XYZ file of C-alpha atoms in Angstrom:
468
model
C 0.000 0.000 0.000
C 1.134 3.536 -0.682
C 2.987 5.114 2.231
C 0.940 7.857 3.894
C 2.605 10.368 6.132
C 1.296 10.490 9.655
C 1.245 13.545 11.842
C 0.110 14.467 15.318
C -3.354 15.347 14.030
C -3.978 11.690 13.229
C -3.452 10.762 16.864
C -6.315 13.065 17.741
C -8.394 11.548 14.969
C -7.947 7.908 15.972
C -9.255 8.498 19.472
C -12.714 9.293 18.205
C -13.215 5.736 17.031
C -13.868 4.236 20.229
C -20.153 6.391 19.912
C -44.815 -3.369 6.455
C -43.945 -6.497 8.468
C -47.454 -7.722 9.238
C -47.002 -10.836 7.110
C -43.709 -11.585 8.825
C -45.336 -11.211 12.228
C -48.146 -13.635 11.303
C -45.571 -16.195 10.155
C -43.770 -15.913 13.501
C -47.053 -16.341 15.374
C -47.888 -19.509 13.381
C -44.501 -20.981 14.233
C -45.071 -20.280 17.917
C -48.474 -21.969 17.770
C -46.816 -25.179 16.550
C -44.109 -25.319 19.212
C -43.618 -24.665 22.889
C -40.133 -23.365 22.182
C -40.528 -19.629 22.285
C -39.181 -16.447 23.855
C -41.445 -14.306 26.012
C -40.231 -10.738 26.362
C -42.217 -8.632 28.849
C -41.793 -4.860 28.966
C -43.102 -3.352 32.217
C -43.151 0.361 31.451
C -44.586 3.408 33.220
C -45.845 6.737 31.770
C -46.649 5.261 28.354
C -49.217 6.937 26.154
C -52.551 5.325 26.942
C -53.455 2.603 24.477
C -50.345 3.216 22.334
C -48.357 0.240 21.038
C -44.734 -0.715 21.636
C -42.636 -1.934 18.722
C -39.832 -4.388 18.213
C -37.644 -3.126 15.370
C -35.016 -4.796 13.228
C -32.235 -3.101 11.284
C -31.601 -4.228 7.697
C -28.271 -2.503 7.111
C -29.759 0.805 6.027
C -33.019 1.434 7.867
C -35.223 0.197 10.704
C -38.514 -1.624 10.193
C -41.194 -2.841 12.577
C -40.835 -6.566 13.246
C -43.519 -7.041 15.914
C -46.102 -4.891 17.684
C -47.381 -5.274 21.255
C -50.307 -3.545 22.948
C -50.373 -2.920 26.716
C -52.417 -5.152 29.003
C -54.366 -3.854 32.009
C -51.114 -3.572 34.016
C -49.384 -1.652 31.208
C -47.185 -4.645 30.344
C -46.236 -5.176 26.704
C -45.476 -8.772 25.716
C -43.615 -9.985 22.650
C -43.415 -13.670 21.725
C -40.871 -15.068 19.261
C -39.602 -18.535 18.405
C -36.344 -19.498 20.091
C -33.356 -19.095 17.791
C -29.736 -18.064 17.704
C -29.325 -14.762 19.507
C -30.556 -11.807 17.465
C -30.291 -8.069 17.960
C -33.539 -6.083 18.135
C -34.514 -2.566 19.198
C -37.564 -1.919 21.371
C -39.389 1.385 21.669
C -42.539 3.384 20.968
C -40.906 5.132 18.004
C -37.776 5.000 15.868
C -34.872 6.945 17.270
C -35.965 6.323 20.850
C -35.261 2.648 21.322
C -33.262 0.284 23.495
C -31.211 -2.591 22.067
C -32.182 -6.059 23.211
C -30.748 -9.509 22.483
C -33.421 -12.163 22.014
C -33.217 -15.784 20.958
C -32.119 -18.302 23.581
C -33.437 -16.952 26.885
C -37.046 -18.075 27.071
C -38.369 -15.548 29.568
C -37.014 -12.072 30.183
C -38.367 -8.844 31.595
C -37.434 -5.209 31.093
C -38.610 -2.503 33.488
C -38.532 1.253 33.019
C -40.356 4.212 31.548
C -41.620 4.861 28.027
C -40.340 8.437 28.235
C -36.754 7.253 28.747
C -36.718 3.674 27.516
C -32.956 3.643 27.070
C -32.616 3.717 30.860
C -34.786 0.621 31.263
C -33.206 -2.364 33.028
C -33.388 -6.117 32.496
C -34.327 -8.001 35.655
C -33.695 -11.611 34.588
C -31.619 -11.611 31.402
C -27.917 -12.401 31.999
C -26.965 -11.858 28.360
C -28.559 -8.415 28.137
C -27.252 -7.311 31.519
C -23.737 -8.491 30.662
C -23.962 -6.871 27.228
C -24.768 -3.508 28.808
C -21.873 -3.865 31.270
C -19.496 -4.835 28.461
C -20.509 -1.919 26.232
C -20.095 0.521 29.112
C -16.627 -0.880 29.830
C -15.414 -0.830 26.223
C -16.581 2.765 25.884
C -14.639 3.582 29.022
C -11.509 2.048 27.503
C -12.116 4.054 24.342
C -12.407 7.271 26.336
C -9.196 6.447 28.188
C -7.390 5.727 24.921
C -8.607 9.079 23.619
C -7.133 10.880 26.597
C -3.852 8.957 26.481
C -3.396 9.582 22.769
C -3.927 13.274 23.378
C -1.286 13.195 26.102
C 1.085 11.293 23.815
C 0.756 13.914 21.084
C 1.445 16.681 23.602
C 4.511 14.863 24.972
C 6.267 14.650 21.600
C 9.452 16.217 23.020
C 9.508 14.396 26.326
C 10.722 10.777 25.866
C 10.339 9.759 29.505
C 6.741 10.961 29.592
C 6.042 9.212 26.299
C 7.322 5.925 27.726
C 4.930 6.192 30.662
C 1.966 7.041 28.423
C 2.730 4.157 26.067
C 2.818 1.821 29.084
C -0.601 3.122 30.130
C -1.883 2.516 26.606
C -0.577 -1.050 26.855
C -2.484 -1.571 30.105
C -5.605 -0.188 28.434
C -5.090 -2.569 25.503
C -4.744 -5.492 27.904
C -7.984 -4.510 29.651
C -9.837 -4.527 26.316
C -8.467 -7.950 25.416
C -9.343 -9.302 28.863
C -12.921 -8.025 28.525
C -13.170 -9.617 25.094
C -11.888 -12.974 26.348
C -14.208 -12.984 29.373
C -17.273 -12.125 27.307
C -16.307 -14.612 24.599
C -16.183 -17.373 27.222
C -19.411 -16.361 28.975
C -21.509 -15.124 26.029
C -19.784 -15.775 22.677
C -22.268 -13.511 20.890
C -21.491 -10.587 23.223
C -17.781 -11.298 22.912
C -18.016 -10.817 19.178
C -19.893 -7.539 19.649
C -17.039 -6.346 21.886
C -14.608 -7.345 19.117
C -16.392 -5.029 16.663
C -15.375 -2.092 18.870
C -11.773 -3.000 19.727
C -8.856 -0.942 18.475
C -5.493 -1.521 20.145
C -2.874 1.208 20.363
C -0.412 1.709 17.530
C 2.746 2.206 19.682
C 2.260 -1.207 21.300
C 1.083 -3.167 18.263
C 2.654 -1.513 15.213
C 4.782 -4.458 14.110
C 6.378 -3.577 10.765
C 3.923 -0.778 9.915
C 5.805 2.501 9.344
C 2.973 4.729 10.588
C -0.406 4.630 12.253
C -2.345 5.227 9.056
C -1.151 1.979 7.506
C -1.591 0.159 10.815
C -5.148 1.447 11.118
C -6.102 0.681 7.515
C -4.862 -2.895 7.713
C -5.479 -3.887 11.336
C -8.754 -2.221 12.302
C -10.714 -5.446 11.680
C -8.027 -7.776 13.006
C -10.193 -9.131 15.861
C -13.106 -9.994 13.549
C -13.761 -12.919 11.252
C -15.834 -11.054 8.682
C -17.083 -14.350 7.205
C -18.330 -15.635 10.562
C -22.091 -16.372 10.184
C -22.668 -14.669 13.546
C -21.799 -11.354 11.851
C -25.111 -11.649 9.993
C -26.899 -11.163 13.320
C -24.765 -8.249 14.466
C -25.945 -4.724 13.532
C -22.938 -3.485 15.558
C -20.959 -4.243 12.404
C -22.701 -1.252 10.817
C -21.166 1.006 13.481
C -17.748 -0.570 12.930
C -17.767 0.212 9.204
C -19.252 3.647 9.838
C -16.362 4.534 12.146
C -13.795 3.058 9.769
C -15.142 4.996 6.776
C -15.420 8.192 8.825
C -11.746 7.947 9.707
C -10.657 7.264 6.125
C -12.524 10.409 5.131
C -10.898 12.406 7.929
C -7.460 11.185 6.809
C -8.536 12.693 3.461
C -8.475 9.584 1.357
C -9.392 10.617 -2.176
C -11.761 8.632 -4.384
C -9.101 6.216 -5.605
C -7.628 5.579 -2.132
C -11.080 5.179 -0.615
C -12.149 2.638 -3.224
C -8.976 0.554 -2.933
C -9.190 0.463 0.856
C -12.900 -0.274 1.194
C -12.921 -2.814 -1.629
C -10.057 -4.692 0.051
C -12.144 -5.056 3.206
C -15.381 -5.938 1.427
C -13.584 -8.693 -0.497
C -12.977 -10.411 2.837
C -16.732 -10.853 3.260
C -19.384 -13.055 1.695
C -21.061 -10.596 -0.665
C -24.413 -12.401 -0.251
C -24.413 -12.190 3.557
C -26.347 -9.882 5.845
C -23.006 -8.824 7.329
C -21.985 -7.491 3.905
C -25.208 -5.510 3.807
C -24.483 -3.991 7.227
C -21.018 -3.017 5.992
C -22.129 -1.619 2.648
C -25.029 0.304 4.193
C -22.642 1.954 6.651
C -20.219 2.880 3.877
C -22.989 4.400 1.744
C -24.522 6.465 4.537
C -21.165 7.694 5.826
C -19.881 8.735 2.402
C -23.160 10.530 1.734
C -22.943 12.445 5.009
C -19.350 13.408 4.235
C -20.129 14.485 0.654
C -17.400 12.133 -0.522
C -17.236 11.444 -4.283
C -17.106 7.691 -3.615
C -20.710 7.894 -2.394
C -21.951 7.400 -5.948
C -19.828 4.249 -6.440
C -21.046 2.505 -3.300
C -24.580 3.872 -3.499
C -24.935 2.344 -6.960
C -23.521 -0.940 -5.647
C -26.127 -0.957 -2.856
C -28.918 -0.337 -5.389
C -27.542 -3.006 -7.696
C -27.602 -5.613 -4.928
C -30.769 -4.673 -3.046
C -32.762 -2.227 -5.192
C -35.211 -4.882 -6.400
C -36.614 -5.192 -2.876
C -38.627 -1.993 -3.450
C -38.129 -0.813 0.123
C -39.332 2.742 0.868
C -35.843 4.223 1.138
C -34.621 2.875 -2.212
C -36.282 5.663 -4.234
C -34.719 8.325 -2.012
C -31.322 6.640 -2.304
C -31.560 6.625 -6.096
C -32.549 10.304 -6.175
C -29.707 11.216 -3.831
C -27.206 9.370 -6.021
C -28.507 11.085 -9.152
C -28.104 14.470 -7.440
C -24.650 13.592 -6.125
C -23.411 12.881 -9.657
C -23.544 16.635 -10.228
C -20.907 17.145 -7.562
C -18.288 14.602 -8.543
C -14.756 15.819 -9.138
C -14.647 16.960 -12.764
C -18.375 17.707 -12.992
C -19.545 21.236 -13.725
C -20.888 22.722 -10.487
C -24.606 23.546 -10.744
C -25.232 27.242 -11.143
C -27.100 29.259 -8.515
C -28.190 32.809 -7.807
C -28.618 34.674 -4.510
C -28.440 38.272 -3.368
C -25.346 40.164 -2.282
C -25.381 42.286 0.911
C -26.589 45.261 -1.163
C -29.526 43.152 -2.405
C -28.255 42.664 -5.943
C -28.599 39.206 -7.519
C -25.380 37.366 -8.310
C -24.822 34.042 -10.061
C -21.980 31.593 -9.603
C -21.568 31.633 -13.382
C -20.793 35.382 -13.209
C -17.308 34.300 -12.077
C -16.714 31.890 -14.983
C -13.173 32.281 -16.305
C -11.639 32.402 -12.823
C -10.595 29.749 -10.327
C -13.325 30.078 -7.692
C -13.452 28.979 -4.075
C -17.115 28.676 -3.038
C -16.902 29.161 0.724
C -19.925 28.166 2.838
C -19.655 29.943 6.196
C -21.566 32.029 8.779
C -20.834 34.849 11.177
C -21.679 32.571 14.132
C -19.304 29.791 12.982
C -16.118 29.892 15.075
C -14.025 27.615 12.808
C -15.116 29.679 9.794
C -14.020 32.922 11.406
C -10.691 31.403 12.444
C -10.070 30.248 8.862
C -10.966 33.618 7.333
C -7.572 35.329 7.892
C -5.878 32.468 6.065
C -8.245 32.754 3.096
C -7.680 36.536 3.061
C -3.919 35.969 2.659
C -4.458 33.502 -0.188
C -6.939 35.832 -1.868
C -4.501 38.721 -1.705
C -1.738 36.493 -3.039
C -3.557 34.975 -6.004
C -6.393 37.320 -7.002
C -4.224 39.004 -9.645
C -3.664 35.563 -11.178
C -7.357 34.786 -11.551
C -8.382 33.511 -8.102
C -11.778 34.508 -6.714
C -13.779 33.633 -3.615
C -17.564 33.553 -3.355
C -18.832 33.436 0.198
C -22.222 31.779 0.749
C -23.467 32.661 4.205
C -25.746 30.538 6.363
C -26.668 33.552 8.464
C -30.203 34.620 9.281
C -29.487 38.180 10.375
C -28.195 40.530 7.706
C -26.604 42.829 10.252
C -24.509 40.014 11.743
C -23.463 38.874 8.265
C -22.362 42.349 7.187
C -20.492 43.035 10.437
C -18.537 39.766 10.106
C -17.593 40.607 6.503
C -16.305 44.008 7.598
C -14.524 42.836 10.733
C -12.735 39.943 8.980
C -11.943 42.159 5.949
C -13.434 39.735 3.441
C -12.992 41.694 0.206
C -14.490 39.090 -2.105
C -18.081 38.578 -3.276
C -20.773 37.373 -0.884
C -24.317 36.034 -1.266
C -27.037 34.639 1.014
C -30.772 34.139 1.229
C -30.565 34.636 5.030
C -32.359 31.372 5.747
C -29.686 29.768 7.919
C -29.415 26.007 7.479
C -32.295 26.185 5.013
C -30.122 28.189 2.628
C -31.154 26.973 -0.820
C -27.601 26.764 -2.167
C -26.339 24.896 0.903
C -29.119 22.342 0.459
C -28.446 22.149 -3.277
C -24.793 21.351 -2.577
C -25.577 18.958 0.321
C -23.697 21.105 2.830
C -24.341 19.741 6.328
C -21.588 21.563 8.233
C -19.523 24.728 7.956
C -16.924 25.701 7.005
C -17.311 23.860 3.719
C -15.505 24.761 0.514
C -15.719 23.789 -3.146
C -12.880 24.733 -5.512
C -13.787 25.232 -9.184
C -11.600 25.637 -12.251
C -12.057 28.352 -14.875
C -14.730 26.304 -16.649
C -16.706 25.836 -13.446
C -15.678 22.202 -13.001
C -15.180 20.880 -9.482
C -11.518 20.441 -8.569
C -11.909 19.574 -4.885
C -14.202 19.832 -1.887
C -13.433 20.882 1.657
C -9.903 22.194 1.142
C -8.742 24.380 4.010
C -5.507 25.388 5.676
C -2.334 23.890 4.235
C -4.334 21.707 1.813
C -5.823 24.799 0.175
C -2.344 26.398 0.107
C -0.893 23.394 -1.694
C -3.701 23.211 -4.263
C -3.527 26.924 -5.146
C 0.251 26.712 -5.405
C -0.203 23.797 -7.792
C -2.631 25.844 -9.908
C -0.904 29.227 -9.867
C 2.701 28.562 -8.848
C 4.345 30.770 -6.252
């Protein structure tokens, strides 16, 4: 693999790794009628909406769907019955987004007590696997938080070898604690042990082997504790989170389209492409790349549609539309034109700047990172404007006065537009901007050269285009 340079910033990055079914329901009920082997899951919940149902959801790798519905009895107890099976991951709640994970399959009778208004705080009274799962997840998150803090300390101690040695030893102890938790859970509840494995990442200084830097170690060893072809992975939605975190980090390392495709394809080839685990992985990749406005989103979105689009699920149409829109923003595509008003209420189009290299800069007066980046952009603008460089600021402000004051205070001498609708800014929505600052660099023909260049990356690109 190509050698990537690692810097202190990557140490800070790594630490963030470690945060209609009615027919189906009738089939399940018929199976239960024919056998005494079933799971009874009772939910004893207070303050629920009178007469409202509780749902058991399943996750298909992209979206949640209702698997079973339960109505309250006279004591406000909701009861779900399922056939016994290998352990499966479900989510219970009165609505999507406010659910609690639950493992069902082998324990025949289990009870959860709590409140509808805060179901995530509910507790299992007689389910060893669910109680141990919650303990294990809390512990692994604690180890992740500790690793985050230690990596920060290690970056700060770059010039103090004795301090570094102590921190690396502490990282080793934290690694050992993760491995011990994994081994204990694997012995007690193999299914939970494998969930723990989906969240393990051991420190680079203590496990680097022959890898020259942490980027290569991370890319190649992140999944080292998982057998991605293990059939149990098909019953593990936690794998979605694993691939989401992995893809998020590759994006933060600034893998371009080619690097992203090589890296993700190498991992996906280790999986059975017809498995549910593959679907968890691919769904995570698609959603993450979409959220990050990465050009590889189109590649993997099309792959997801190719494999699963015939299922006619509700989200497939939206996914197809999103991919069609995203094609307009691939590197090399002509950026869609737009028009908004300048601070003096005169309409201005992006195409008015055709013939110049243009940095479209999405920002706002209330955005701290934007304001901190502005002096740097001012220097680049002053340096290259005589050579054909232009900036067009698109503000996500709501108050015109705040917008104008920020322009004046930061001495932003380039063109500015806004519709003063905040996050509902039409251009921001058109360009799928979900965070600021966000930049898009265009060539003289209006074709997209790059997205989200800032700091030294923007310096290097402009130097490449204009020379010194």
